[in-house]
Coordinates of C-alpha atoms and ligand atoms in Angstrom, one line a residue:
M1 CA 0.1 -0.3 0.4
S2 CA 1.7 4.0 -0.5
A3 CA 1.9 6.0 1.9
L4 CA -0.4 7.6 0.4
D5 CA -3.0 5.7 0.5
R6 CA -2.3 4.3 4.6
V7 CA -3.4 8.2 5.2
D8 CA -6.1 7.4 3.2
A9 CA -7.1 4.3 4.8
L10 CA -5.8 6.0 8.6
R11 CA -8.1 9.6 8.2
R12 CA -11.4 7.3 7.2
E13 CA -10.6 4.8 10.9
G14 CA -10.7 7.8 12.8
E15 CA -13.7 9.5 11.3
A16 CA -15.5 6.2 11.2
A17 CA -14.7 5.3 14.7
I18 CA -14.9 8.6 16.3
V19 CA -18.7 8.9 14.6
A20 CA -19.4 5.9 16.9
A21 CA -17.6 6.9 20.2
R22 CA -20.5 6.9 22.7
D23 CA -18.3 9.0 26.2
T24 CA -15.2 11.7 26.0
D25 CA -13.6 8.6 28.0
A26 CA -13.8 6.3 24.7
L27 CA -13.1 10.0 22.2
E28 CA -9.8 10.5 24.8
D29 CA -9.2 6.3 23.9
L30 CA -9.2 7.3 20.4
R31 CA -7.4 10.9 20.2
I32 CA -4.2 9.6 21.8
R33 CA -4.8 5.9 18.8
Y34 CA -5.0 7.9 16.1
L35 CA -2.6 11.9 17.8
G36 CA -1.3 10.5 20.5
R37 CA 2.9 10.7 20.1
K38 CA 3.2 7.2 18.8
A39 CA 0.7 7.1 16.2
E40 CA 0.7 5.8 13.7
L41 CA -0.1 9.0 11.4
P42 CA 2.3 10.9 14.1
L43 CA 4.7 9.3 12.6
L44 CA 4.0 9.3 9.3
L45 CA 4.2 12.5 8.9
R46 CA 7.9 13.2 11.1
S47 CA 9.2 10.9 8.6
V48 CA 7.9 12.3 5.2
A49 CA 12.0 13.8 3.9
E50 CA 12.6 9.6 4.5
L51 CA 9.8 8.9 1.0
P52 CA 11.1 9.2 -2.5
P53 CA 11.1 12.7 -3.4
E54 CA 8.6 13.3 -5.4
D55 CA 5.5 11.3 -3.2
R56 CA 6.5 14.3 -0.1
G57 CA 4.5 17.0 -0.7
R58 CA 1.2 15.5 -1.7
V59 CA 2.4 12.9 1.1
G60 CA 3.0 15.9 3.8
K61 CA 0.0 17.6 2.7
A62 CA -2.4 14.7 2.9
A63 CA -1.2 13.7 6.5
N64 CA -1.6 16.7 7.7
E65 CA -4.4 17.3 7.1
A66 CA -5.4 13.9 7.7
R67 CA -4.1 15.1 11.2
R68 CA -6.2 18.7 11.0
A69 CA -9.1 16.7 10.3
L70 CA -9.4 14.0 13.0
E71 CA -8.1 16.8 15.4
A72 CA -11.4 19.5 14.0
Q73 CA -13.5 16.7 14.3
I74 CA -12.8 15.1 18.2
E75 CA -13.4 18.8 19.3
E76 CA -16.9 19.3 17.9
R77 CA -17.5 15.3 18.4
G78 CA -15.9 16.0 22.4
G79 CA -18.6 18.9 22.4
A80 CA -21.2 17.3 21.7
L81 CA -21.1 14.1 24.2
A82 CA -19.7 16.9 27.0
A83 CA -23.3 18.5 26.3
E84 CA -24.7 15.2 26.2
E85 CA -23.2 14.0 28.9
L86 CA -24.4 17.5 31.5
Q87 CA -27.6 16.8 30.4
I88 CA -27.5 13.0 31.8
R89 CA -26.3 14.3 34.6
L90 CA -28.3 16.8 35.7
A91 CA -31.2 14.7 34.6
E92 CA -30.1 12.9 37.7
D93 CA -29.2 14.7 40.3
R94 CA -32.0 16.9 40.0
V95 CA -34.8 17.0 43.0
D96 CA -38.5 16.2 43.0
V97 CA -39.8 18.5 44.8
T98 CA -42.9 17.5 44.5
L99 CA -42.4 13.4 45.8
P100 CA -43.6 13.7 49.7
G101 CA -41.1 14.1 52.5
D102 CA -40.1 11.8 54.2
P103 CA -41.8 11.8 57.7
I104 CA -40.8 13.9 60.7
S105 CA -38.5 11.7 62.5
P106 CA -40.1 11.9 66.2
V107 CA -39.7 14.8 68.2
G108 CA -38.0 13.4 71.8
R109 CA -39.6 15.4 75.2
L110 CA -37.9 16.8 78.5
H111 CA -38.6 13.7 81.2
L112 CA -41.1 14.7 83.1
I113 CA -38.5 15.2 86.3
T114 CA -36.5 18.6 83.8
A115 CA -40.3 19.4 83.0
T116 CA -40.8 20.4 86.7
R117 CA -37.6 21.0 87.7
R118 CA -37.3 24.2 85.4
E119 CA -40.7 24.9 85.2
I120 CA -39.7 25.8 88.9
E121 CA -36.8 27.3 87.9
D122 CA -38.9 29.4 86.3
V123 CA -41.8 31.3 88.6
F124 CA -38.6 32.3 90.8
L125 CA -36.3 33.2 88.0
G126 CA -40.1 35.6 87.9
L127 CA -39.8 36.3 91.2
G128 CA -35.3 37.6 91.6
F129 CA -34.2 34.3 92.3
T130 CA -31.1 32.6 90.0
V131 CA -30.0 29.2 90.1
A132 CA -26.8 28.3 92.2
E133 CA -26.0 24.1 92.1
G134 CA -23.9 22.2 94.6
R135 CA -22.7 18.9 94.6
E136 CA -23.6 15.6 94.6
I137 CA -21.0 14.4 96.9
E138 CA -20.4 16.1 100.0
L139 CA -18.8 16.5 103.0
T140 CA -20.1 15.4 106.2
Y141 CA -19.6 19.3 107.0
Y142 CA -21.5 20.7 104.8
N143 CA -24.0 18.3 104.6
F144 CA -24.8 18.0 108.9
D145 CA -22.2 20.0 110.5
A146 CA -23.1 23.7 109.0
L147 CA -26.3 23.1 109.3
N148 CA -27.1 22.3 113.0
H149 CA -27.3 18.9 112.9
P150 CA -25.7 17.7 116.4
P151 CA -23.0 14.5 116.8
E152 CA -25.8 12.3 117.3
H153 CA -28.5 13.2 114.7
P154 CA -29.8 9.4 113.5
A155 CA -29.8 11.2 110.2
R156 CA -26.1 10.3 110.2
N157 CA -26.7 6.5 110.5
R158 CA -25.7 4.8 107.9
S159 CA -28.8 3.7 107.4
D160 CA -29.9 7.5 106.8
T161 CA -27.0 8.4 104.5
F162 CA -25.0 6.7 101.8
Y163 CA -21.2 7.2 102.7
V164 CA -18.7 7.8 100.3
G165 CA -16.4 8.5 103.6
D166 CA -16.1 9.1 106.5
D167 CA -16.8 12.0 106.6
V168 CA -17.7 13.4 102.4
V169 CA -21.4 11.6 101.7
L170 CA -23.8 11.9 99.0
R171 CA -25.9 14.6 100.0
T172 CA -28.7 13.7 101.7
H173 CA -30.3 17.1 100.6
T174 CA -30.0 20.4 98.6
S175 CA -29.7 22.6 101.5
P176 CA -26.0 21.9 102.1
M177 CA -25.1 25.1 98.8
Q178 CA -27.0 27.7 101.9
V179 CA -23.6 27.6 103.6
R180 CA -21.6 26.5 100.3
A181 CA -23.9 30.4 98.9
M182 CA -23.5 32.1 101.4
E183 CA -19.3 31.5 101.8
A184 CA -19.4 32.2 98.5
Q185 CA -21.5 35.0 98.5
P186 CA -22.0 38.5 101.0
P187 CA -25.7 39.3 101.7
P188 CA -28.5 39.9 99.7
I189 CA -28.9 35.7 98.7
Y190 CA -31.3 34.3 96.4
I191 CA -31.5 31.6 95.0
N192 CA -32.7 28.2 94.1
V193 CA -30.2 25.1 94.3
P194 CA -31.8 22.0 92.5
G195 CA -29.9 19.0 92.1
R196 CA -30.4 15.2 92.2
V197 CA -30.2 14.4 96.6
Y198 CA -29.5 10.4 97.4
R199 CA -31.2 8.6 101.1
P200 CA -31.2 4.3 101.0
D201 CA -34.6 4.5 100.7
R202 CA -37.0 2.3 98.6
D203 CA -40.8 2.2 98.0
P204 CA -43.6 3.2 96.4
T205 CA -42.8 7.0 97.9
H206 CA -39.2 7.0 98.4
T207 CA -36.0 5.8 95.9
P208 CA -32.3 5.7 96.7
Q209 CA -32.0 8.5 94.5
F210 CA -33.9 10.9 93.7
H211 CA -34.5 15.8 92.9
Q212 CA -35.0 18.7 95.2
V213 CA -34.7 22.5 94.9
E214 CA -33.8 24.2 98.1
G215 CA -34.8 27.9 98.7
L216 CA -32.8 30.8 100.4
A217 CA -33.9 34.0 100.7
V218 CA -30.8 35.8 103.3
D219 CA -31.4 40.0 103.3
E220 CA -31.9 42.2 106.0
D221 CA -35.7 42.3 107.1
I222 CA -37.0 39.2 105.7
T223 CA -39.8 37.6 107.9
L224 CA -42.2 34.5 107.2
A225 CA -44.8 36.6 106.1
D226 CA -42.6 36.9 102.9
L227 CA -41.7 33.7 102.5
R228 CA -45.4 32.3 103.2
G229 CA -46.2 35.5 100.2
T230 CA -43.5 33.6 97.6
L231 CA -44.4 29.7 98.2
L232 CA -47.5 31.4 97.2
T233 CA -46.8 33.0 94.8
F234 CA -45.4 29.5 93.5
A235 CA -48.4 27.7 94.6
R236 CA -50.9 29.3 92.6
A237 CA -48.4 29.6 89.8
I238 CA -47.1 25.4 89.7
F239 CA -51.3 24.5 91.2
G240 CA -53.6 27.1 90.0
P241 CA -54.7 31.4 91.1
E242 CA -57.2 29.3 93.0
R243 CA -55.0 27.9 96.0
Q244 CA -53.6 28.7 99.5
V245 CA -50.6 27.8 101.3
R246 CA -50.9 26.8 105.3
L247 CA -48.2 26.4 107.4
R248 CA -47.5 23.7 110.7
P249 CA -45.1 24.0 112.9
T250 CA -42.7 21.0 112.7
H251 CA -38.7 20.9 113.7
F252 CA -35.7 21.6 111.4
P253 CA -32.4 21.8 113.2
F254 CA -30.9 24.1 110.6
T255 CA -33.7 26.1 110.1
E256 CA -36.1 28.4 114.0
P257 CA -39.4 28.6 113.3
S258 CA -39.8 25.7 110.9
V259 CA -43.0 25.0 109.4
E260 CA -43.8 22.3 106.9
V261 CA -46.0 24.5 104.0
D262 CA -49.2 22.4 102.7
V263 CA -51.2 24.4 99.3
S264 CA -55.3 23.4 99.3
C265 CA -56.4 20.6 97.4
F266 CA -56.8 21.5 93.5
N267 CA -58.6 18.1 93.1
C268 CA -61.6 18.7 95.6
V269 CA -63.6 20.7 98.0
D270 CA -63.0 20.6 101.3
G271 CA -61.7 17.4 100.9
I272 CA -64.9 16.5 99.5
T273 CA -64.7 15.2 95.8
A274 CA -67.1 16.8 92.6
G275 CA -68.3 13.3 93.0
G276 CA -68.9 13.3 96.7
E277 CA -66.0 10.6 97.1
R278 CA -63.7 10.9 99.8
C279 CA -61.4 12.9 98.0
P280 CA -57.6 9.8 97.0
L281 CA -55.6 12.7 96.4
C282 CA -55.9 14.6 100.0
K283 CA -56.9 12.2 101.6
G284 CA -59.4 14.0 102.3
T285 CA -58.0 16.2 104.4
A286 CA -58.6 19.2 101.8
W287 CA -54.4 19.5 101.8
L288 CA -51.0 19.0 100.7
E289 CA -48.1 18.8 101.7
I290 CA -45.7 20.0 99.3
L291 CA -42.4 21.5 101.2
G292 CA -40.3 21.6 104.6
S293 CA -39.0 24.7 105.6
G294 CA -38.3 27.6 107.8
M295 CA -36.1 31.1 108.9
V296 CA -32.6 30.3 108.7
D297 CA -31.1 29.4 112.3
P298 CA -28.8 32.1 113.6
N299 CA -26.4 29.1 114.7
V300 CA -25.7 28.2 110.7
F301 CA -25.1 31.9 110.0
E302 CA -22.8 31.7 112.7
H303 CA -20.9 29.6 110.1
V304 CA -21.1 32.3 107.3
R305 CA -20.9 35.4 110.0
E306 CA -16.9 35.9 109.2
H307 CA -18.7 36.5 104.8
G308 CA -20.9 39.1 106.0
Y309 CA -23.3 36.9 107.4
D310 CA -24.0 38.7 111.4
P311 CA -27.6 37.3 112.8
E312 CA -27.8 40.3 114.6
R313 CA -28.2 42.6 111.1
I314 CA -29.4 39.9 109.0
Q315 CA -32.4 37.0 108.6
G316 CA -33.5 34.4 106.3
W317 CA -35.8 32.4 105.6
A318 CA -34.9 28.8 103.5
F319 CA -36.8 25.5 102.0
G320 CA -36.3 22.9 100.3
M321 CA -39.3 20.7 98.0
G322 CA -38.9 17.8 96.3
I323 CA -39.6 18.0 92.6
E324 CA -41.1 14.1 92.5
R325 CA -43.7 15.1 94.4
I326 CA -45.0 18.2 93.8
A327 CA -44.4 17.2 89.6
M328 CA -46.7 13.0 91.0
L329 CA -49.0 15.9 92.5
K330 CA -50.0 18.1 89.6
H331 CA -49.5 15.0 86.8
G332 CA -51.1 12.2 89.7
V333 CA -49.1 10.0 88.8
P334 CA -49.5 7.0 91.4
D335 CA -46.1 5.2 91.9
L336 CA -42.6 7.1 92.5
R337 CA -40.7 4.1 90.2
L338 CA -42.6 5.4 87.2
F339 CA -40.0 8.3 87.6
Y340 CA -37.3 5.7 86.5
E341 CA -38.3 3.0 84.3
N342 CA -38.1 5.0 81.5
D343 CA -41.3 3.1 80.1
V344 CA -41.9 5.1 77.2
R345 CA -46.0 4.1 77.5
F346 CA -45.6 6.6 80.8
L347 CA -42.8 9.8 79.0
E348 CA -45.0 9.8 76.3
Q349 CA -47.7 11.2 78.2
F350 CA -46.0 14.3 79.1
G351 CA -43.5 17.0 77.9
Ligands
LIG401 N1 -33.9 19.7 103.5 C1 -34.9 19.6 104.1 C2 -35.3 18.3 104.0 O1 -34.7 17.1 102.5 C3 -35.8 20.8 104.3 C4 -35.5 21.2 104.4 C5 -35.2 22.6 103.6 C6 -36.5 22.4 105.5 C7 -34.4 24.0 104.4 C8 -36.4 23.6 105.6 C9 -35.4 24.3 105.1 O2 -36.6 17.2 103.8

């Protein structure tokens, strides 16, 4: 075959292959096969000088034309294939906004204890209290001594308190934070202390771990009347605007006088339900006990006198309430243990 025929054959073969190329990758292979550095046509062009003189002109011209023609054709076909491939990709990537979306995944909710804690905090934040948190592992000094518990006080027994060491306990109440907070800031002080507390008890109304909220108000003219007014506001915010509160004398080592506070039952009138039954919530008494409290004992202030708490000059009150108890009363939860079993059928009913 003459060199000229070979150039012709290569050109036709190349053109047919380019037309048949399915995608830009295949086209790239053809560019290398027909126009690459070691391809036949470029080699032929480079060796034109070795041909007989009378052939050089025609072969060189034809080979050059063939090369340019193939280049142009690859360029053109490449543009078309690239455009096609883009269309395919766009079609595949298209989001059909008219399709129904994935179902919304169920949103969680706050545990009733957390929701109730926040509700309580909100009431006191509105009254100007701040929230402070104490520690769950506490020194006996703060849990008992500074709170005026004598060394022989029964609450110190190993049967009533979890000991971590000789003078370290899992706090049995949030009251230790009264003393820690007063050490940390001079009067006036208005704080709310929510948190976990621990006692070795387990029955329908006691779990070894539960939650309390402490309240402490210390200023120059704080009286039991302020306590009553504050707790009345609290009771109405949580249990309804018709509520009344009553204070009954009791004893705590760190308050004097000490009072237990009841809120009027919201489930009955004078202990009788709308159906004429003895009210099961207040057991017919018309009152629900919600917390313990009292005026801060001067003996407690003695422990923080150097921090600005001179019992001759300032006074205050404190209270401690069980968050579980508030939630049980408010929502009619019959068994304390339900809070900790984490059965979704229970949890889903709130929040
Ligand atoms: N800490 C007491 C308890 O757990 C409650 C309390 C707090 C009483 C503050 C008086 C003042 O029972």
